Coordinates of C-alpha atoms in Angstrom, one line a residue:
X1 CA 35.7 40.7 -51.4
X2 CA 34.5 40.9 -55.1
X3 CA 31.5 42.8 -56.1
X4 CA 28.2 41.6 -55.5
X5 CA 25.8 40.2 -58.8
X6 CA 22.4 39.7 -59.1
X7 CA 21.9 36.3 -59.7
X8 CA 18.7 35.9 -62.9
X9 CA 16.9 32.8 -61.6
X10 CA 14.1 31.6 -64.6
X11 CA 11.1 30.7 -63.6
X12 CA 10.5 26.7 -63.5
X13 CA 7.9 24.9 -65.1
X14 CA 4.2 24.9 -63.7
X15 CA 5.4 21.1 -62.6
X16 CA 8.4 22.6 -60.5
X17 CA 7.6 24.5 -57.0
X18 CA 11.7 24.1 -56.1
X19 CA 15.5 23.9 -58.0
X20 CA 18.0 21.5 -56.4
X21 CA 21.6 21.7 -57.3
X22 CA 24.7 20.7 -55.7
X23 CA 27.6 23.1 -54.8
X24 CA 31.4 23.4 -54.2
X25 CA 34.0 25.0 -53.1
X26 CA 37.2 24.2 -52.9
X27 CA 39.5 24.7 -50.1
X28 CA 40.3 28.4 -49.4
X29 CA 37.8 29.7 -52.1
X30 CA 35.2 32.2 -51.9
X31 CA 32.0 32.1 -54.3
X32 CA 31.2 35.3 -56.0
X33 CA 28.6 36.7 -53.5
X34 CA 25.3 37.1 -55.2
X35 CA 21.7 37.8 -54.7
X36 CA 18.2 36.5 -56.0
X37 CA 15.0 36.9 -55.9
X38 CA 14.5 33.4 -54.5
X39 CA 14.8 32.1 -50.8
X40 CA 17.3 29.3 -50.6
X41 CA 18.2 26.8 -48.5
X42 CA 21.9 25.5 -47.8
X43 CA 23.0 21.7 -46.5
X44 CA 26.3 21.1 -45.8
X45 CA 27.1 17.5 -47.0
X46 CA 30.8 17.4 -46.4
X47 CA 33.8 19.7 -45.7
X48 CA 33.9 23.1 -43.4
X49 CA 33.9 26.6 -44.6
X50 CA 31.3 29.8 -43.3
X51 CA 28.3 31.7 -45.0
X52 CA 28.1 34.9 -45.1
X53 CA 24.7 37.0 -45.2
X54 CA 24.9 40.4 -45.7
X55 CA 27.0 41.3 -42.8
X56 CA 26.6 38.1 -40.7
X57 CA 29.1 35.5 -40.3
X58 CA 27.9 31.4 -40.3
X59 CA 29.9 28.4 -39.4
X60 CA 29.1 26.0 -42.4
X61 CA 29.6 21.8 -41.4
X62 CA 27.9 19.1 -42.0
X63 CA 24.2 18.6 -41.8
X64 CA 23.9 22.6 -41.0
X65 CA 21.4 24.7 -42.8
X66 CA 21.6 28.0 -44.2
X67 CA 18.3 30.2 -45.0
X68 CA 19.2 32.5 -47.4
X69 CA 16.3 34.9 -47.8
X70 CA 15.3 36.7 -50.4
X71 CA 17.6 39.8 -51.8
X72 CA 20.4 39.0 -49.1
X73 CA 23.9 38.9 -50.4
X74 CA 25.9 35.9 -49.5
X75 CA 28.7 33.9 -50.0
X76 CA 30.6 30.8 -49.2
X77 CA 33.7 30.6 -48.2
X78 CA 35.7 26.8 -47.7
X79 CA 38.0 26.5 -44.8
X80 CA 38.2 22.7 -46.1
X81 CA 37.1 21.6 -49.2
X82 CA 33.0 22.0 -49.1
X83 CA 30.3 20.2 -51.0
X84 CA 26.8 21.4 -50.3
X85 CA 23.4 21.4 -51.4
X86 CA 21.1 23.9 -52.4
X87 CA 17.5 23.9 -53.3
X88 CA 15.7 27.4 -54.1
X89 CA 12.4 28.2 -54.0
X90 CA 11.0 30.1 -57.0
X91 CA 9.4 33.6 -56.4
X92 CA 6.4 32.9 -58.7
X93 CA 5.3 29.8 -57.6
X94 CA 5.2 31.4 -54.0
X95 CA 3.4 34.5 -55.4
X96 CA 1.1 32.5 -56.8
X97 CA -0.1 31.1 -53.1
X98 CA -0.3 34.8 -52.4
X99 CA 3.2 34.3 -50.5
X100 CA 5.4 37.5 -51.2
X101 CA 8.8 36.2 -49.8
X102 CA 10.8 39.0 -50.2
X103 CA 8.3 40.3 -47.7
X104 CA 8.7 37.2 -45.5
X105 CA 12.2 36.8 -43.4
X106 CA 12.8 33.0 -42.1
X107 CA 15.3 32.2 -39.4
X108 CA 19.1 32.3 -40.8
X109 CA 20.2 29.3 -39.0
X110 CA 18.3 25.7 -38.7
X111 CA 20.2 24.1 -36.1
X112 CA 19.5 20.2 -34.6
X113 CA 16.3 19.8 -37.4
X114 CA 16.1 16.0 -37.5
X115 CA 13.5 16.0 -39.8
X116 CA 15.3 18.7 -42.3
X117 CA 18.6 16.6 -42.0
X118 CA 17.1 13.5 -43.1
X119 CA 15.1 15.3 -45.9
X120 CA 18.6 16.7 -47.4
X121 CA 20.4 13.1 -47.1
X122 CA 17.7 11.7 -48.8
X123 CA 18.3 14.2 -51.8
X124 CA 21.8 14.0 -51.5
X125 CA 21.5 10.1 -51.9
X126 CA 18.9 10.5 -55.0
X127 CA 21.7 13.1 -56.3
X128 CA 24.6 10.6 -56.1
X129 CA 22.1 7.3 -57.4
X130 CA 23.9 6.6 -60.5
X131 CA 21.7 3.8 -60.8
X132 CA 19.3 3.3 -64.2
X133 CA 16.4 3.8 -61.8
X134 CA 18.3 6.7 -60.0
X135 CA 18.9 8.5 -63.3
X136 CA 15.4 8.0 -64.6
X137 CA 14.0 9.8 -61.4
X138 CA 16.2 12.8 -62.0
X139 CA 15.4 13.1 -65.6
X140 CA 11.8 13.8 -64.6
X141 CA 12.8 16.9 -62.9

C-alpha cells in the first residue's frame, strides 16, 4: 500500500455547510489512502470494491454508506469498476455550531437507511441532470 497523505480541504463559503463530488475507481485500483480534517460520507452508486479505515476492512456496493470520520486513513479499492459519491462536511462550519468532529466518532457503516439512500439518488440524479435547468442548479453551488 502507498503512503498515506494529508488531504488540504479549503474551507467553503459562508453559503456552503457540505462539498459533493463524485468518485471512481477503476477496476483493480486502489486510491491513494488519505486523511482530512473533514468527516465524509461515501455512496456507492454502481460497481463493487471495499473501504478501508485505518485498519478495518468494508464491503463497498451499491446504496452502501461509508462514514469516514475525521483524521482516519482510508482508501478505496474496486473489485469492479466503482463510481461513488462523496459529500464532506467542512470542519469550520461544524466548529462554528460548537461541534468539534474530530472529537465526535459516528458509526462506520450505515446499513438499510431508506431515508439516506433516497437522499444520495436524489444527488446522484441532480449530478447526472445535464439538463439547462439541471446545470443552472449546480452552478449555484
Amino acid at each position: 500500500m502507498s503512503k498515506a497523505t494529508f488531504e488540504k480541504i479549503n474551507d467553503l463559503n459562508e453559503n456552503q455547510i457540505l462539498r459533493v463530488k463524485t468518485g471512481h475507481c477503476p477496476k483493480g485500483t486502489t486510491n491513494t489512502p488519505n486523511w482530512h480534517e473533514a468527516v465524509e460520507i461515501l455512496f456507492c452508486v454502481c460497481g463493487s470494491g471495499t473501504v478501508l479505515l485505518d485498519d478495518k476492512k468494508y464491503l463497498f456496493e451499491p446504496e452502501n454508506i461509508i462514514v469516514v470520520n475525521s483524521q482516519v486513513i482510508h482508501s478505496v479499492t474496486a473489485a469492479q469498476d466503482l463510481n461513488f459519491i462523496f459529500v464532506q462536511l467542512d470542519r469550520t462550519f461544524c466548529l462554528n455550531q460548537l461541534i468539534d468532529i474530530q472529537q465526535i466518532r459516528f458509526d462506520e457503516r450505515i446499513e438499510k437507511d431508506e431515508k439516506l439512500i433516497e437522499i444520495f439518488n436524489n444527488i446522484n440524479n441532480a449530478n447526472n441532470d445535464e439538463s439547462f435547468l439541471g446545470k443552472a442548479k449546480k452552478s449555484r453551488t
